[in-house]
Every structure is written in structure tokens, then in C-alpha cells.
């Protein structure tokens, strides 16, 4: 793979079995020459029943097979359904099909159905690189659900995951669409991923849209080979997003870059013109600088507030991340402190700006004002500079997004164009002699409404996905501080608060009741903290629990020297940050010690609990066994180690190599197995 979580890794697989269905008209054999692939996986992780990931996907595909089979007599192209295995082991099922199956020559595009939770409206979160299928989806989807913001988050590695779609794009050279359910992400890959949590109506929207989409594709006069001419995921070339689930917008990334550069140039021209027309000379530059300082203080103090809460929360609450089950708690825990910090920072910067404006007036250095002007005029003047600084903030966001080729930079356009147009039509002053007045409230609402409509839903869904993923955040338990997940959640909320309130904050000072506002916000924060600390709103419930790892570790390193049974222990760790007080209390009489623990079976555990087991109670019925049958250096000077693994009652198992002790090796199997691979140890160990 050229990127993502499997970059630089080698994976070995054998004996995979899939179910493949091809639907085509029996009297038109040419239809088999061109096909569109619909794919999902029928396997699940060993820790989960897999109702969401991905029985729900399979259910949609089965219904599509049934429905399309009654329409196939009209088709000009075929539809191939792949129910693959091995996805959870590293996308190997999709790889085996796309590289080995005889039908792959006919596939022109691919649609992958996935899940990162269970239920909710399925989201199109990856598309391209070719736009043909995306445009077809835009045309036929009744209630589209598509967000390139999710694609950016996925591709920039903010969510550590991968789907079969990556194989179809990078290995198969195809273009297509990738859908996923993202609701209830906290139960993803856990024992609670059961059908009872699948909200009724969740599967109907994607099933309806895909049925119409596949029908239109199969009936189209020409199904082009939607090749991927790019080198990887980073070359997705189309910007796409829906507006309130009713309308869908698409345009090329090249068009986006041209538009963004044009907006930035025009914005800076208008800003320079504003400085010139103010008639203040160098004073205007200083006032703009103080307005920018206000924005910086807003971000700084809001971030400090959120970080302090993130650090304090693990010590104040029984669980470090107490809002996984009830994500709305994050609003009170982080949103409220972020707003408080933003108000305080904005007030400090605004006070400095007003002080300079008033001082400038007293010295008589301003051509616009006289000494007799009231303090209200100073307020109005400061308001205008702060509004312009808000525009400048969003222009910086747009410039950075364009530079890193983030398709979601479109969001910044809705926070730049409407405010700039509204300000120009309703508030702009083209001469220093024009009378100054306060900004109108209509300017505020007209400036914000488009940005809120476009950004609110995707940001809320993104926040829900990230909070849900905190249940499995600590992949190597104890490797990150307990406050890290809180800092990420709070940081995202603080960024959204500082970006979206930038036009509202200048108006917030008009009431003169900043103290009352801060007091009200503090009350909300205290109540929320009280709910968390007392567990009135519990961190977990019967539906959402901690991601615990309970592993029986058998260490055979010293078997020969000991001359008896291997040493063994029970290791407990958690992907959800936190201690194990409540879990250990339920194991009355069990002698567990907590601290640093090494679990070679699944991962490295820096923080966990373990209990040593008696060796004479080692052998259990159906117990998997790893035996070293031979370990000698042959005549050629090569060390040969023969290992026999008796799988017992286990249905899944992995063979891992400790590469701190083994520098390079050749892996072979017995005669009844296939020859697997010859790789350097670092490549295999990462797989």
C-alpha cells in the first residue's frame, strides 16, 4: 500500500473463501464484459458479533441481489457482488479477489460498503479518483449523505483504520465509492455490536440509493473503465458534500484551487483597500494588528481552558473519558470552557484595541474622529476591525487548506463569501468622512447562517465518530497519558468554537453583561462536572462498555532450562484509558497486580494488571499449543527452528516473531502447506 495503516507492511494469506455473485441478462452475453463491483465483508473481529461491521452491509447487499435479479433482463452491463472474508485480518479478502479472480478483468468501478459503528444514515466518505460514478450518485440519490471532510480526516490519518476500498483503488487501479455507517461508534468492534442496536430505518436510505444507482449504471449505454491514474489515495480529485441531506454539490479539485486562490487574492485586495480608505495611515495597520492579536488571544485562552479540563478530568472522574456513552457531555465539559476562554481572550484583546483607538483620538492623530466623540464610537470602530480580523482568520484557514489539498476547505468559503458580501453591501465605508455607526444585527445573522448550515452537521457527525473511537483509543495500553483523548476531543471543540464564533464575539460585548454570561457558563460547567464525578450520568452502561483485553499468556522461552511447564499468566489491559479498580473489585479473591505488563500475544502493554497461574494447572481441554520441535544450526551454518502449532479449539490465531531477537529469517511450511514468503524480518513483523 502507498499509504494508510498498512503502509510498509507485508501480509501473507492462504485458503480464503468468498461468495461471488454476478447478475447479468442470460440473453445478452456481452453484458459480462463490463461490470461494476459491490463489495463488503462477511467476517468480523474475534471480539464482536459484527452486527454493524458488517452484517448490516451484507444485509443491504443481499436485498440488492434479490431486487436486481428481477431487473437483469434489461441490463447492458453486469453487477458483481463480492461477499469476502479476511477483511479484518488486513484487507486480504479484497486483495485476493481483485488480483486472482477471473471476473476481475471485466470490473470497471467498485462500490464498498463498510461500517465504523452500527446504524444511522450511511455516509459516503471516500470517492474517486474518477468522478463519473460520483456524478451518477449525485444524480440519483434522493437524500444524499456525502462528506469530503470525512475523507480528509481518513486520509490524513486522524482515524487509524482502512477499508477494502483502498485495495480496489491502489491495487486494482479502480475508482468508485466507499460508504459507511458511523453511528454508535463506541460499540464498534466490541461484544455490544448486536442487531438490537441497529436503529430501524438505518439501512433503507443506502439500499434505496444504491438500487437506483446500480440500475442506472447497468442500463447506461457505456460503462467506462474508471481507472485510477493517481499514485494513491492522496490524489482524490473531486470535492463533494451534501447540504442538509437534500442537495449534493460536486466540483473538481482543480476548480476548487482556482476558486480559492481567486477568493484569497480578492480578499487581500479588499483588506488593503480598507486600510487605505480608512485615512488612518500607520495607525490603521496597528489597529489591524491589535485586532489580529485579539483573535490570537481568543484561541490561546480557549485552548488553555480546554487543556486544563482535559488534564483535570482523569483525576476528578472515576473514568478518564466519561463522555463516551453520552457524547453530549462533551459540550458542557469542553464546549463551555472553550466559549468562556474565547470570551475572556476576546475581551482582553478588544480592551487593548479600544485603548489604542481612544489614545489615538486623544492625540488628535485620527482624521476621522474628534475628541468629542463618545465611547460608543470607539466601540463601533473596534467592532469593525474585529469583524475584518474574523474574515482574515477564515482566509488563513482557506489558504492552509488549499496548500495541503484538503477538499473540505470548501467550508471556509461559506464563512468568507457571505460575510464579505454582506459587509460590503451594508457596512462598508468608502470615505473617512462617512459617519461611523454600529454594525447591524442583520450583518451578523446573514454572515453566519450559510456557514452554520454547511458546517454544523458534518462537524457534529465527525465529533461523534472521534468520541466513539476513544473507546479503543489506547491501542498499546498505557502508551499515552490519560488526558490525551480528552485533549483531542476538547481541541476539536475549541477549534470549532473559535472559528465559528469569530463574528458573534464582537456583538457579545454590547450587552455589557460579560460577567453574567461567564457566570451562567460556569454554572453549566459545574453541573456537568457534577454529573460526571458522581456518575449520575454513568460513563458506561449495558450497551457501551470499556474495550478490555483479557489474554492468557504462555511464555515458553525458558522451558528447556526449567524442564517443566511454561510460565503463564492472565493479562488484563484496556484500549479505553483508565485504571481497573472497578473491574478488579468484581474479581473478589483474585490476586492481580497492576503496573507494567508485557503481553506478547496481542500487543505491548505498558499499563495493565496480571495474575500468575500455577504451572500444574496449565493444560486445558482444547488448549492451543506451540511446541518447538527442533532448534539447531545445520552444516551450512544456518539455524533451523521447527515449530508445531496445535490449534486446538481456537478458530483464529496469529504467528508473531520477536524481531529484537531474530534479525532475518526465511519462513517455510510443511509439505502439506503452501510456501508462504521470503521477506526481511521488519516487513513481516509489522504485518
XYZ file of C-alpha atoms in Angstrom:
687
model
C 0.000 0.000 0.000
C 1.167 3.530 -0.713
C -0.368 4.966 2.446
C -2.648 4.398 5.405
C -2.328 1.962 8.292
C -0.899 -0.798 6.063
C 1.884 1.280 4.549
C 5.170 -0.637 4.579
C 3.607 -3.868 5.808
C 3.652 -7.343 4.256
C 0.695 -9.672 4.785
C 0.512 -13.376 3.973
C -2.743 -15.260 3.441
C -3.970 -18.560 2.047
C -7.152 -20.643 1.676
C -9.606 -17.725 1.672
C -13.152 -18.466 0.585
C -15.589 -15.860 -0.709
C -19.098 -15.786 -2.107
C -19.267 -14.071 -5.501
C -22.475 -13.330 -7.417
C -22.709 -11.959 -10.940
C -26.045 -10.608 -12.178
C -26.380 -10.225 -15.941
C -29.026 -10.917 -18.631
C -28.990 -14.502 -19.868
C -29.679 -13.490 -23.476
C -27.015 -10.762 -23.750
C -23.600 -12.304 -23.156
C -21.753 -9.064 -23.931
C -23.025 -7.671 -20.612
C -20.453 -9.811 -18.832
C -17.634 -7.855 -20.473
C -18.315 -4.772 -18.324
C -19.276 -4.878 -14.664
C -19.484 -2.772 -11.545
C -18.350 -4.366 -8.275
C -20.283 -4.098 -4.998
C -18.264 -5.390 -2.065
C -18.418 -5.952 1.666
C -17.034 -8.489 4.115
C -18.754 -11.307 5.991
C -16.076 -11.739 8.650
C -15.821 -9.880 11.935
C -13.182 -9.352 14.594
C -12.913 -12.017 17.287
C -14.214 -9.577 19.904
C -17.515 -8.786 18.202
C -20.658 -10.453 16.813
C -20.391 -7.949 13.961
C -23.995 -6.843 13.505
C -22.873 -3.415 12.377
C -19.464 -4.367 10.997
C -20.564 -5.777 8.751
C -23.715 -7.911 8.867
C -25.699 -4.751 8.170
C -23.671 -4.277 4.978
C -24.272 -7.891 3.952
C -27.982 -7.437 4.574
C -28.064 -4.476 2.200
C -26.168 -6.441 -0.445
C -28.447 -9.482 -0.180
C -31.500 -7.293 -0.718
C -29.797 -5.612 -3.678
C -29.086 -9.044 -5.176
C -32.726 -10.008 -4.774
C -34.062 -6.761 -6.231
C -31.618 -6.522 -9.150
C -32.076 -10.153 -10.135
C -35.637 -9.280 -11.177
C -34.397 -6.458 -13.408
C -31.368 -8.070 -15.029
C -33.109 -8.883 -18.308
C -32.813 -5.182 -19.215
C -29.160 -4.757 -18.244
C -26.449 -3.770 -20.707
C -23.727 -4.403 -18.106
C -23.400 -6.816 -15.214
C -23.234 -6.269 -11.470
C -20.818 -8.354 -9.388
C -21.368 -8.781 -5.637
C -18.400 -9.845 -3.530
C -19.040 -11.183 -0.012
C -15.416 -11.504 1.070
C -13.574 -12.867 4.085
C -10.280 -11.765 5.595
C -11.061 -8.046 5.714
C -10.391 -7.757 9.426
C -7.053 -9.571 9.029
C -5.761 -6.819 6.751
C -7.990 -6.393 3.670
C -6.619 -9.664 2.302
C -10.012 -10.836 1.000
C -10.369 -7.885 -1.328
C -6.741 -8.305 -2.388
C -7.184 -11.992 -3.214
C -10.265 -11.299 -5.314
C -9.021 -8.278 -7.237
C -5.684 -9.928 -8.064
C -6.743 -13.543 -8.731
C -10.395 -13.993 -9.640
C -11.123 -14.449 -13.386
C -14.013 -11.973 -13.324
C -11.853 -9.018 -12.307
C -10.934 -8.263 -15.944
C -14.490 -7.001 -16.504
C -14.739 -4.713 -13.455
C -14.839 -1.030 -14.359
C -15.637 0.539 -10.953
C -16.093 -0.505 -7.320
C -18.537 0.309 -4.518
C -17.546 -0.706 -0.988
C -19.992 -0.847 1.924
C -18.464 -0.595 5.399
C -19.284 0.292 8.996
C -17.487 2.147 11.787
C -20.439 1.773 14.119
C -23.957 0.499 13.854
C -26.940 2.306 12.413
C -27.600 5.828 11.343
C -27.593 7.168 7.830
C -24.742 5.681 5.813
C -22.137 8.239 4.793
C -20.202 8.440 1.533
C -16.750 9.162 2.935
C -14.407 8.206 0.093
C -14.907 8.746 -3.618
C -12.889 8.865 -6.807
C -10.393 9.422 -8.179
C -12.599 9.450 -11.322
C -15.811 11.451 -10.887
C -18.137 9.501 -13.240
C -19.697 7.269 -10.582
C -19.835 10.120 -8.062
C -21.767 12.256 -10.537
C -24.130 9.353 -11.143
C -24.724 9.031 -7.388
C -25.369 12.769 -7.160
C -27.927 12.453 -9.925
C -29.946 9.564 -8.485
C -29.610 9.905 -4.678
C -32.873 11.102 -3.179
C -31.365 12.132 0.149
C -27.585 12.185 -0.390
C -25.220 11.766 2.533
C -21.672 12.604 1.449
C -18.808 14.483 3.091
C -15.299 15.028 1.796
C -14.487 16.251 5.320
C -14.690 12.599 6.420
C -12.404 11.641 3.524
C -9.827 14.219 4.606
C -9.936 13.001 8.209
C -9.491 9.419 6.988
C -6.665 10.128 4.562
C -4.712 12.400 6.890
C -4.599 9.561 9.430
C -6.749 11.152 12.145
C -8.712 7.888 12.246
C -6.479 4.806 12.225
C -8.428 2.448 10.020
C -8.676 1.132 6.464
C -11.292 -0.403 4.173
C -11.335 -2.670 1.132
C -11.806 0.449 -0.970
C -8.106 1.200 -0.565
C -7.251 -2.141 -2.192
C -9.586 -1.512 -5.120
C -8.055 1.932 -5.693
C -4.362 1.198 -5.126
C -4.065 -2.437 -6.195
C -6.971 -2.776 -8.615
C -6.456 0.651 -10.184
C -10.185 1.381 -9.953
C -12.315 4.347 -8.997
C -15.514 4.165 -7.019
C -17.423 4.987 -3.854
C -16.990 3.955 -0.205
C -19.937 4.105 2.221
C -20.001 3.509 5.982
C -22.384 3.588 8.930
C -20.810 5.722 11.661
C -23.438 5.969 14.416
C -22.741 4.333 17.806
C -19.028 4.145 17.103
C -18.250 3.268 20.742
C -19.631 -0.271 20.306
C -17.741 -0.856 17.053
C -15.569 -3.995 17.312
C -16.976 -4.848 20.761
C -19.311 -7.549 22.067
C -22.144 -4.990 22.045
C -22.187 -4.745 18.250
C -25.506 -6.581 18.093
C -28.548 -6.230 15.869
C -30.646 -4.812 18.712
C -28.645 -1.573 18.443
C -29.388 -1.167 14.734
C -31.862 1.697 14.604
C -34.860 0.939 12.356
C -34.603 2.700 9.027
C -30.805 2.829 9.033
C -30.351 0.521 6.038
C -33.174 1.812 3.856
C -31.510 5.054 2.611
C -28.314 3.417 1.330
C -30.245 0.445 -0.033
C -32.633 2.706 -1.921
C -29.889 4.904 -3.328
C -27.629 2.005 -4.343
C -30.522 0.176 -6.002
C -31.262 3.170 -8.206
C -27.552 3.827 -8.782
C -26.751 0.247 -9.845
C -29.846 0.114 -12.022
C -28.765 3.288 -13.842
C -25.177 2.070 -14.229
C -26.250 -1.319 -15.590
C -28.608 0.368 -18.075
C -26.172 3.061 -19.226
C -25.064 2.977 -22.837
C -21.421 2.981 -21.852
C -19.699 1.895 -18.659
C -16.238 3.438 -18.903
C -13.210 1.925 -17.220
C -12.901 4.286 -14.287
C -9.171 3.891 -13.974
C -7.134 5.362 -11.186
C -4.306 7.271 -12.821
C -3.115 8.536 -9.453
C -0.434 7.068 -7.244
C -2.655 6.620 -4.234
C -5.370 8.000 -2.001
C -3.829 11.445 -1.855
C -4.893 12.058 -5.455
C -8.680 12.065 -4.993
C -9.687 14.753 -7.446
C -13.299 15.759 -6.680
C -14.765 17.930 -3.943
C -18.183 16.715 -2.808
C -20.573 17.431 0.056
C -24.265 17.417 0.804
C -26.306 20.282 2.230
C -28.733 19.165 4.939
C -29.088 15.784 3.251
C -31.192 17.331 0.489
C -28.762 18.601 -2.115
C -25.321 17.484 -3.212
C -22.528 19.635 -4.626
C -19.565 18.349 -6.648
C -16.739 20.074 -8.484
C -13.160 19.260 -9.362
C -10.246 19.916 -7.047
C -8.667 21.993 -9.813
C -11.756 24.220 -9.883
C -11.596 24.422 -6.089
C -7.959 25.548 -6.133
C -8.675 28.191 -8.761
C -11.681 29.456 -6.806
C -9.789 29.510 -3.520
C -6.822 31.425 -4.917
C -9.186 33.909 -6.538
C -11.060 34.454 -3.267
C -7.804 34.923 -1.359
C -6.464 37.471 -3.835
C -9.714 39.425 -3.830
C -9.886 39.255 -0.046
C -6.423 40.692 0.428
C -7.133 43.426 -2.144
C -10.276 44.417 -0.243
C -8.381 44.391 3.052
C -5.632 46.617 1.669
C -8.258 48.926 0.173
C -9.973 49.121 3.552
C -6.714 50.137 5.190
C -6.118 52.806 2.571
C -9.648 54.219 2.627
C -9.653 54.499 6.406
C -7.370 57.508 6.113
C -5.531 56.471 9.282
C -2.179 55.611 7.748
C 0.132 53.616 10.015
C -2.483 53.740 12.768
C -4.768 51.537 10.661
C -2.062 48.883 10.437
C -1.570 48.967 14.205
C -5.312 48.696 14.797
C -5.498 45.717 12.411
C -2.564 44.151 14.245
C -4.358 44.569 17.585
C -7.485 43.003 16.073
C -5.381 40.025 14.948
C -3.889 39.873 18.453
C -7.452 39.630 19.760
C -8.025 36.559 17.586
C -4.789 35.016 18.857
C -5.777 35.649 22.480
C -9.188 34.125 21.793
C -7.600 30.909 20.522
C -4.924 30.820 23.223
C -7.132 31.218 26.286
C -9.847 28.947 24.881
C -7.208 26.266 24.268
C -5.725 26.703 27.746
C -9.155 26.283 29.361
C -9.863 23.135 27.397
C -6.435 21.658 28.130
C -6.812 22.260 31.858
C -10.150 20.441 31.834
C -8.604 17.593 29.810
C -5.820 17.163 32.404
C -8.059 17.512 35.476
C -10.834 15.198 34.254
C -8.948 11.863 34.704
C -8.252 12.787 38.332
C -11.736 14.097 39.128
C -13.797 11.427 37.394
C -13.845 7.657 38.039
C -13.072 7.245 34.330
C -10.662 9.438 32.329
C -13.086 9.709 29.383
C -16.542 9.778 30.983
C -18.497 11.016 27.954
C -18.074 8.107 25.519
C -21.586 6.792 26.143
C -23.226 10.218 26.399
C -21.353 12.384 23.926
C -23.485 15.438 24.746
C -21.499 15.731 27.993
C -18.552 16.900 25.900
C -20.450 20.136 25.203
C -20.537 21.002 28.902
C -17.083 19.649 29.662
C -15.209 21.242 26.768
C -17.556 23.449 24.754
C -18.475 25.663 27.694
C -14.861 26.212 28.866
C -13.871 26.910 25.253
C -16.581 29.595 24.961
C -15.534 31.078 28.302
C -11.916 31.204 27.224
C -12.854 32.693 23.870
C -14.898 35.432 25.579
C -12.114 36.262 28.040
C -9.417 36.300 25.355
C -11.573 38.372 23.032
C -12.364 40.835 25.837
C -8.676 41.318 26.639
C -7.738 41.898 23.006
C -10.718 44.185 22.461
C -9.743 46.245 25.514
C -6.238 46.771 24.105
C -7.681 47.730 20.722
C -10.121 50.212 22.264
C -7.359 51.681 24.416
C -5.221 52.366 21.348
C -8.141 53.833 19.378
C -9.091 56.132 22.260
C -5.482 57.166 22.789
C -5.126 57.867 19.116
C -8.195 60.087 19.240
C -6.951 61.983 22.291
C -3.713 62.782 20.487
C -5.713 64.037 17.558
C -3.880 61.729 15.182
C -7.047 60.382 13.613
C -8.621 62.304 10.771
C -11.924 60.512 11.225
C -12.703 61.247 14.852
C -12.677 64.291 17.119
C -12.154 64.349 20.860
C -15.866 64.908 21.445
C -16.864 61.512 20.049
C -18.383 59.271 22.669
C -17.066 55.914 23.820
C -19.699 54.282 21.656
C -17.873 55.389 18.554
C -14.707 53.750 19.850
C -16.718 50.549 20.368
C -18.094 50.741 16.831
C -14.662 51.306 15.375
C -13.274 48.306 17.311
C -16.219 46.168 16.158
C -15.364 46.769 12.532
C -11.718 45.853 12.947
C -12.634 42.670 14.819
C -15.113 41.708 12.099
C -12.403 42.167 9.474
C -9.953 40.150 11.585
C -12.531 37.362 11.596
C -12.584 37.431 7.802
C -8.789 37.331 7.792
C -8.844 34.300 10.126
C -11.022 32.332 7.712
C -8.834 33.412 4.781
C -5.846 31.891 6.595
C -7.828 28.658 7.066
C -8.726 28.635 3.370
C -5.107 29.223 2.365
C -3.786 26.419 4.583
C -6.485 24.017 3.393
C -5.703 24.762 -0.230
C -1.991 24.293 0.384
C -2.425 20.801 1.878
C -5.039 19.877 -0.780
C -7.860 19.407 1.722
C -11.149 19.104 -0.136
C -13.024 20.216 2.974
C -11.586 23.718 2.505
C -14.925 24.480 0.865
C -16.303 25.082 4.392
C -14.158 28.213 4.687
C -15.777 29.660 1.561
C -19.144 29.814 3.326
C -17.536 31.740 6.180
C -15.768 34.197 3.849
C -18.001 34.987 0.864
C -21.328 35.735 2.650
C -19.734 37.919 5.394
C -17.637 39.797 2.826
C -20.638 40.444 0.573
C -22.925 41.418 3.463
C -20.311 43.739 4.971
C -19.630 45.325 1.596
C -23.320 45.982 0.912
C -24.437 47.016 4.398
C -21.441 48.303 6.346
C -18.568 49.367 4.078
C -17.298 52.932 4.326
C -15.610 54.332 1.254
C -14.511 57.642 2.723
C -13.109 58.775 6.072
C -15.783 61.483 6.072
C -18.660 58.997 6.288
C -20.386 58.875 9.651
C -19.462 55.832 11.696
C -22.244 53.616 13.058
C -22.598 50.307 14.817
C -22.689 47.076 12.841
C -26.236 45.927 12.223
C -27.527 42.701 13.752
C -28.625 41.630 10.299
C -24.963 41.710 9.289
C -24.218 39.139 11.974
C -27.012 36.723 11.102
C -26.574 36.968 7.338
C -22.827 36.422 7.775
C -23.204 33.290 9.878
C -26.240 31.448 8.565
C -24.625 29.893 5.473
C -21.534 28.756 7.380
C -23.572 27.207 10.189
C -25.872 25.368 7.758
C -22.954 23.907 5.801
C -20.583 23.056 8.655
C -22.740 22.142 11.668
C -23.924 18.675 10.590
C -20.566 17.338 9.310
C -18.715 18.665 12.361
C -21.253 17.132 14.754
C -21.023 13.769 12.952
C -17.221 13.964 12.932
C -17.177 14.720 16.658
C -19.429 11.727 17.307
C -17.121 9.437 15.327
C -13.992 10.656 17.129
C -15.609 10.348 20.572
C -16.790 6.829 19.719
C -13.274 5.864 18.684
C -11.966 6.857 22.124
C -13.337 3.528 23.376
C -10.415 1.898 21.512
C -8.053 4.859 21.609
C -5.121 3.329 23.529
C -4.055 0.562 21.129
C -0.985 -0.220 23.226
C -2.465 0.273 26.709
C -0.585 2.800 28.791
C 1.358 4.224 25.858
C -0.266 7.665 26.057
C -1.187 9.923 29.015
C -4.721 9.537 30.339
C -5.647 13.059 29.273
C -4.684 12.604 25.601
C -8.143 11.577 24.398
C -9.713 14.481 26.283
C -7.221 16.891 24.765
C -8.087 15.708 21.263
C -11.835 15.994 21.873
C -11.529 19.344 23.597
C -9.130 20.604 20.948
C -11.589 19.816 18.164
C -14.394 21.561 20.051
C -12.188 24.578 20.832
C -11.226 24.919 17.172
C -14.882 24.864 16.117
C -15.825 27.398 18.815
C -13.043 29.834 17.907
C -13.724 29.561 14.187
C -17.497 29.863 14.230
C -17.939 32.472 16.987
C -15.473 34.912 15.445
C -18.265 37.104 14.013
C -20.503 36.741 17.071
C -17.961 37.703 19.724
C -17.785 41.429 18.784
C -21.565 41.617 19.320
C -21.397 39.743 22.635
C -19.815 42.766 24.338
C -22.717 45.091 23.549
C -24.894 43.894 26.406
C -22.279 44.832 28.971
C -23.154 41.687 30.876
C -19.982 39.700 30.246
C -19.772 38.797 33.919
C -23.284 37.360 33.924
C -22.575 35.384 30.752
C -19.414 33.898 32.258
C -21.260 33.081 35.481
C -24.007 31.266 33.568
C -21.448 29.303 31.568
C -19.545 28.389 34.726
C -22.771 27.087 36.252
C -23.321 24.808 33.262
C -19.750 23.535 33.525
C -20.018 22.856 37.268
C -23.295 20.961 36.829
C -21.792 18.864 34.026
C -18.709 18.056 36.110
C -21.002 17.093 38.982
C -22.916 14.662 36.760
C -19.638 13.102 35.664
C -17.931 12.895 39.059
C -20.967 11.452 40.853
C -21.750 9.129 37.925
C -25.354 10.318 37.887
C -24.807 10.060 34.161
C -22.677 6.895 34.016
C -19.606 6.652 31.821
C -20.675 3.213 30.588
C -23.860 1.151 30.530
C -25.142 -2.193 29.287
C -24.797 -1.072 25.675
C -21.464 0.755 25.747
C -18.562 -0.671 27.738
C -14.798 -0.404 28.026
C -12.701 -2.232 25.457
C -10.993 -4.743 27.758
C -8.348 -7.230 26.681
C -8.151 -10.416 28.761
C -5.326 -12.628 27.488
C -3.941 -15.956 28.673
C -0.199 -15.543 28.118
C 2.001 -18.633 27.876
C 5.757 -17.956 27.887
C 7.882 -20.835 26.524
C 11.225 -19.015 26.430
C 12.711 -20.833 29.432
C 11.029 -24.215 29.012
C 14.274 -26.129 28.292
C 16.152 -24.690 31.253
C 13.272 -25.076 33.664
C 12.479 -28.579 32.492
C 8.776 -28.241 33.232
C 5.725 -26.356 32.126
C 5.949 -22.913 30.558
C 5.254 -19.896 32.751
C 1.817 -18.441 32.318
C -0.336 -15.550 33.435
C -3.625 -13.779 32.841
C -3.118 -10.266 31.474
C -5.798 -7.562 31.692
C -5.478 -4.312 29.782
C -7.830 -1.852 28.124
C -7.991 0.085 24.900
C -10.141 2.591 26.785
C -7.818 4.662 29.009
C -8.168 4.282 32.755
C -7.441 2.084 35.740
C -9.019 -1.245 36.661
C -10.379 -0.616 40.162
C -13.980 -1.447 39.325
C -13.078 -4.447 37.188
C -10.764 -5.903 39.869
C -13.357 -5.329 42.604
C -15.662 -7.659 40.723
C -12.946 -10.365 40.792
C -13.057 -10.930 44.539
C -10.267 -13.120 45.842
C -8.251 -12.893 42.619
C -4.637 -11.909 43.188
C -3.913 -9.387 40.423
C -1.003 -6.971 40.482
C -1.103 -3.835 38.353
C 1.670 -1.932 36.661
C 3.813 -2.521 33.617
C 2.928 -5.739 31.848
C 4.210 -7.274 28.632
C 1.711 -9.161 26.518
C 3.500 -10.723 23.535
C 0.320 -12.281 22.211
C -1.565 -9.241 21.027
C 0.428 -6.100 21.718
C 2.825 -4.365 24.083
C 1.141 -3.369 27.332
C 2.725 -0.541 29.287
C -0.075 -0.363 31.833
C -2.201 -3.298 32.894
C -2.830 -5.954 35.520
C -1.763 -9.572 35.628
C -2.040 -12.720 37.692
C 0.460 -15.557 37.616
C -1.024 -19.034 37.140
C 0.182 -22.295 38.605
C 2.011 -24.399 36.040
C 0.396 -27.677 37.062
C -2.971 -26.213 36.043
C -1.703 -25.248 32.645
C -3.279 -27.782 30.285
C -6.923 -27.124 29.474
C -9.238 -29.013 27.181
C -8.822 -27.690 23.647
C -5.852 -25.579 24.721
C -3.802 -24.310 21.725
C -0.188 -25.430 22.000
C 3.033 -24.094 20.485
C 5.878 -26.633 20.516
C 9.470 -26.119 19.390
C 10.377 -29.468 17.834
C 13.905 -28.631 16.680
C 16.280 -25.710 17.083
C 19.761 -26.427 15.663
C 22.415 -24.975 13.355
C 22.855 -27.107 10.225
C 26.067 -27.848 8.341
C 25.648 -24.727 6.223
C 25.749 -22.619 9.357
C 22.042 -21.780 9.157
C 19.938 -22.008 12.281
C 16.793 -24.046 11.629
C 13.901 -23.892 14.064
C 10.911 -26.196 13.571
C 7.707 -25.110 15.276
C 4.456 -27.057 15.524
C 1.288 -25.210 16.424
C -1.689 -27.273 17.548
C -4.708 -25.018 17.093
C -6.946 -26.943 19.498
C -10.313 -25.270 19.877
C -9.103 -21.883 18.588
C -10.689 -20.663 15.375
C -8.304 -17.756 14.829
C -4.627 -17.470 15.573
C -1.563 -15.463 14.664
C 2.102 -16.354 14.479
C 4.308 -13.449 15.572
C 8.093 -13.066 15.593
C 10.093 -11.177 18.191
C 12.356 -9.167 15.892
C 14.501 -7.924 18.766
C 15.838 -11.497 18.935
C 15.511 -12.516 15.277
C 17.190 -10.252 12.737
C 16.324 -12.033 9.480
C 14.639 -15.261 8.560
C 13.071 -17.369 5.838
C 9.596 -18.677 6.579
C 8.623 -22.077 5.195
C 5.794 -24.503 5.927
C 5.492 -28.273 5.878
C 4.832 -30.134 2.635
C 1.071 -30.120 3.052
C 1.054 -26.325 3.168
C 1.977 -23.759 0.573
C 5.289 -21.925 0.549
C 4.464 -18.549 2.042
C 7.033 -15.772 1.703
C 10.651 -14.728 1.879
C 10.945 -11.294 3.485
C 13.169 -9.347 5.760
C 12.028 -9.554 9.356
C 10.999 -5.921 9.674
C 8.499 -6.258 6.839
C 6.810 -9.332 8.273
C 6.871 -8.198 11.867
C 4.938 -5.054 11.001
C 2.275 -7.224 9.429
